[in-house]
PDB file of C-alpha atoms in Angstrom:
ATOM      1  CA  MET A   1      18.100 -46.682 -38.528  1.00 48.00           C
ATOM      2  CA  LEU A   2      18.963 -46.409 -42.532  1.00 58.00           C
ATOM      3  CA  PRO A   3      16.202 -47.105 -44.660  1.00 61.00           C
ATOM      4  CA  ILE A   4      16.379 -50.373 -46.837  1.00 64.00           C
ATOM      5  CA  PRO A   5      17.356 -49.401 -50.352  1.00 64.00           C
ATOM      6  CA  THR A   6      15.045 -48.833 -53.499  1.00 64.00           C
ATOM      7  CA  ASP A   7      12.731 -51.455 -55.111  1.00 63.00           C
ATOM      8  CA  THR A   8      15.284 -50.561 -58.217  1.00 68.00           C
ATOM      9  CA  GLU A   9      18.148 -51.335 -56.787  1.00 74.00           C
ATOM     10  CA  SER A  10      18.866 -55.134 -56.481  1.00 90.00           C
ATOM     11  CA  THR A  11      21.522 -55.365 -54.515  1.00 91.00           C
ATOM     12  CA  SER A  12      23.270 -53.321 -51.797  1.00 91.00           C
ATOM     13  CA  CYS A  13      26.074 -53.616 -49.235  1.00 95.00           C
ATOM     14  CA  VAL A  14      27.189 -53.390 -45.554  1.00 96.00           C
ATOM     15  CA  ILE A  15      30.810 -52.528 -44.552  1.00 97.00           C
ATOM     16  CA  GLY A  16      32.115 -53.845 -41.186  1.00 97.00           C
ATOM     17  CA  LEU A  17      35.367 -52.590 -39.480  1.00 97.00           C
ATOM     18  CA  ASP A  18      37.693 -53.387 -36.960  1.00 96.00           C
ATOM     19  CA  PRO A  19      39.567 -50.562 -36.504  1.00 95.00           C
ATOM     20  CA  GLY A  20      43.504 -50.248 -35.008  1.00 93.00           C
ATOM     21  CA  THR A  21      46.099 -47.890 -35.012  1.00 92.00           C
ATOM     22  CA  VAL A  22      48.161 -49.266 -38.168  1.00 94.00           C
ATOM     23  CA  LYS A  23      46.233 -52.494 -39.214  1.00 96.00           C
ATOM     24  CA  LEU A  24      42.204 -52.202 -40.068  1.00 97.00           C
ATOM     25  CA  GLY A  25      39.727 -54.748 -40.895  1.00 97.00           C
ATOM     26  CA  VAL A  26      37.734 -54.204 -43.500  1.00 98.00           C
ATOM     27  CA  CYS A  27      34.637 -57.046 -44.527  1.00 98.00           C
ATOM     28  CA  ARG A  28      32.070 -56.002 -47.128  1.00 98.00           C
ATOM     29  CA  ILE A  29      28.823 -57.942 -47.049  1.00 98.00           C
ATOM     30  CA  GLU A  30      26.917 -58.061 -50.580  1.00 96.00           C
ATOM     31  CA  PHE A  31      22.811 -58.697 -50.540  1.00 94.00           C
ATOM     32  CA  LYS A  32      19.753 -59.162 -52.577  1.00 92.00           C
ATOM     33  CA  VAL A  33      17.731 -56.343 -51.068  1.00 88.00           C
ATOM     34  CA  ASP A  34      14.203 -58.708 -51.375  1.00 86.00           C
ATOM     35  CA  THR A  35      15.588 -61.412 -50.082  1.00 90.00           C
ATOM     36  CA  PHE A  36      18.530 -60.355 -47.996  1.00 90.00           C
ATOM     37  CA  GLU A  37      20.227 -63.535 -49.592  1.00 95.00           C
ATOM     38  CA  ILE A  38      24.028 -62.828 -49.231  1.00 97.00           C
ATOM     39  CA  LEU A  39      25.708 -62.688 -52.737  1.00 97.00           C
ATOM     40  CA  ARG A  40      29.149 -62.430 -51.557  1.00 98.00           C
ATOM     41  CA  ILE A  41      31.544 -61.853 -48.868  1.00 98.00           C
ATOM     42  CA  SER A  42      35.215 -59.904 -49.041  1.00 98.00           C
ATOM     43  CA  ALA A  43      37.407 -58.589 -46.031  1.00 98.00           C
ATOM     44  CA  PHE A  44      41.154 -57.773 -46.471  1.00 98.00           C
ATOM     45  CA  THR A  45      43.146 -55.805 -44.120  1.00 98.00           C
ATOM     46  CA  LEU A  46      44.555 -51.800 -44.360  1.00 97.00           C
ATOM     47  CA  ASP A  47      48.405 -51.288 -43.145  1.00 97.00           C
ATOM     48  CA  GLY A  48      48.267 -47.776 -42.198  1.00 95.00           C
ATOM     49  CA  ASP A  49      52.147 -47.720 -42.754  1.00 96.00           C
ATOM     50  CA  LYS A  50      51.871 -48.760 -46.206  1.00 96.00           C
ATOM     51  CA  LEU A  51      49.390 -46.323 -47.624  1.00 96.00           C
ATOM     52  CA  PRO A  52      49.702 -42.805 -49.048  1.00 94.00           C
ATOM     53  CA  SER A  53      50.340 -40.309 -46.153  1.00 94.00           C
ATOM     54  CA  SER A  54      51.496 -37.027 -45.750  1.00 91.00           C
ATOM     55  CA  GLU A  55      54.639 -36.781 -44.819  1.00 93.00           C
ATOM     56  CA  TRP A  56      54.677 -32.935 -42.937  1.00 95.00           C
ATOM     57  CA  LEU A  57      51.214 -34.487 -40.920  1.00 94.00           C
ATOM     58  CA  GLY A  58      53.905 -37.341 -39.698  1.00 94.00           C
ATOM     59  CA  ARG A  59      56.510 -34.859 -38.588  1.00 96.00           C
ATOM     60  CA  ILE A  60      54.146 -32.032 -36.878  1.00 96.00           C
ATOM     61  CA  TYR A  61      51.658 -34.539 -35.441  1.00 95.00           C
ATOM     62  CA  GLY A  62      53.202 -38.165 -34.996  1.00 96.00           C
ATOM     63  CA  ASP A  63      53.136 -41.429 -37.070  1.00 96.00           C
ATOM     64  CA  ARG A  64      50.474 -42.304 -35.537  1.00 95.00           C
ATOM     65  CA  ALA A  65      48.315 -39.468 -36.465  1.00 95.00           C
ATOM     66  CA  ARG A  66      49.311 -39.983 -40.140  1.00 96.00           C
ATOM     67  CA  ARG A  67      48.575 -43.550 -40.331  1.00 96.00           C
ATOM     68  CA  VAL A  68      44.925 -42.505 -38.561  1.00 96.00           C
ATOM     69  CA  SER A  69      44.886 -39.636 -41.198  1.00 96.00           C
ATOM     70  CA  ALA A  70      45.810 -42.130 -44.423  1.00 97.00           C
ATOM     71  CA  LEU A  71      43.010 -44.778 -42.775  1.00 97.00           C
ATOM     72  CA  ALA A  72      40.367 -42.231 -42.329  1.00 96.00           C
ATOM     73  CA  TYR A  73      41.079 -41.142 -45.965  1.00 96.00           C
ATOM     74  CA  TYR A  74      41.405 -44.713 -47.717  1.00 97.00           C
ATOM     75  CA  LEU A  75      37.774 -45.503 -46.310  1.00 97.00           C
ATOM     76  CA  GLU A  76      36.452 -42.425 -47.598  1.00 96.00           C
ATOM     77  CA  GLN A  77      37.566 -43.109 -50.844  1.00 96.00           C
ATOM     78  CA  TYR A  78      36.422 -46.822 -50.303  1.00 97.00           C
ATOM     79  CA  PHE A  79      32.931 -45.971 -48.663  1.00 96.00           C
ATOM     80  CA  LYS A  80      32.343 -43.522 -52.090  1.00 95.00           C
ATOM     81  CA  ASP A  81      33.461 -46.737 -54.453  1.00 96.00           C
ATOM     82  CA  GLU A  82      31.217 -49.121 -52.573  1.00 95.00           C
ATOM     83  CA  GLU A  83      28.382 -46.883 -51.884  1.00 93.00           C
ATOM     84  CA  PRO A  84      27.157 -48.879 -48.853  1.00 94.00           C
ATOM     85  CA  PHE A  85      24.014 -49.002 -47.410  1.00 89.00           C
ATOM     86  CA  GLY A  86      25.448 -49.321 -43.621  1.00 92.00           C
ATOM     87  CA  VAL A  87      28.268 -49.374 -42.165  1.00 95.00           C
ATOM     88  CA  ALA A  88      29.269 -50.896 -38.681  1.00 96.00           C
ATOM     89  CA  SER A  89      32.308 -50.453 -36.739  1.00 95.00           C
ATOM     90  CA  GLU A  90      33.477 -52.865 -33.317  1.00 93.00           C
ATOM     91  CA  SER A  91      33.952 -50.228 -30.323  1.00 89.00           C
ATOM     92  CA  PRO A  92      37.148 -50.107 -28.521  1.00 83.00           C
ATOM     93  CA  PHE A  93      37.299 -51.579 -25.076  1.00 81.00           C
ATOM     94  CA  TYR A  94      39.280 -50.471 -21.928  1.00 80.00           C
ATOM     95  CA  ASN A  95      41.705 -52.767 -20.743  1.00 83.00           C
ATOM     96  CA  GLN A  96      42.884 -51.361 -17.498  1.00 86.00           C
ATOM     97  CA  LYS A  97      46.677 -53.385 -18.550  1.00 87.00           C
ATOM     98  CA  ARG A  98      46.834 -51.277 -21.708  1.00 85.00           C
ATOM     99  CA  PRO A  99      44.898 -47.917 -20.570  1.00 83.00           C
ATOM    100  CA  ASN A 100      46.638 -45.717 -23.729  1.00 85.00           C
ATOM    101  CA  ALA A 101      45.454 -47.917 -25.943  1.00 86.00           C
ATOM    102  CA  TYR A 102      41.873 -46.963 -25.569  1.00 89.00           C
ATOM    103  CA  GLY A 103      43.171 -43.239 -26.505  1.00 89.00           C
ATOM    104  CA  ALA A 104      44.278 -44.268 -29.165  1.00 90.00           C
ATOM    105  CA  LEU A 105      41.737 -46.652 -30.333  1.00 92.00           C
ATOM    106  CA  MET A 106      39.359 -44.167 -29.733  1.00 93.00           C
ATOM    107  CA  GLU A 107      41.355 -41.361 -32.545  1.00 94.00           C
ATOM    108  CA  VAL A 108      40.328 -44.134 -34.985  1.00 95.00           C
ATOM    109  CA  ILE A 109      36.997 -44.225 -34.005  1.00 95.00           C
ATOM    110  CA  CYS A 110      36.725 -40.644 -34.435  1.00 95.00           C
ATOM    111  CA  ALA A 111      38.270 -40.796 -37.559  1.00 96.00           C
ATOM    112  CA  LEU A 112      35.763 -43.467 -39.014  1.00 95.00           C
ATOM    113  CA  ARG A 113      32.785 -41.119 -38.023  1.00 95.00           C
ATOM    114  CA  GLU A 114      34.465 -38.540 -40.205  1.00 95.00           C
ATOM    115  CA  SER A 115      34.578 -40.562 -42.981  1.00 96.00           C
ATOM    116  CA  VAL A 116      31.382 -41.729 -42.954  1.00 95.00           C
ATOM    117  CA  LYS A 117      29.933 -38.360 -42.553  1.00 94.00           C
ATOM    118  CA  LYS A 118      31.890 -37.442 -45.483  1.00 93.00           C
ATOM    119  CA  TYR A 119      30.403 -40.281 -47.380  1.00 92.00           C
ATOM    120  CA  THR A 120      26.545 -39.713 -46.299  1.00 88.00           C
ATOM    121  CA  ILE A 121      27.210 -35.869 -47.843  1.00 82.00           C
ATOM    122  CA  HIS A 122      28.748 -36.769 -51.090  1.00 68.00           C
TER     123      HIS A 122
END
């Protein structure tokens, strides 16, 4: 469990993620630390195909790896800018009709986990 932000901070935020290999949903909730009153909620969708990415990474490992890397890098920068109190992500589910989707979503989850680790270390 994360510690509640200090008394010197009046507001904080949490970030929620809806992972995908192409589209990734992001929600930010800002709240008052002392009362947990929600001050602002914002949401947006990242498109991995439209983010700056490494062309050579795509040539060597494929478009999915290129997109996932671009999404992870963007989120790492976003976390540094927003300084969230916590980050939560939807878990991928296994669908018997589309078993390959689970593996792809796990790649995204692993990349997001690395982005959070890099944020917490900085």
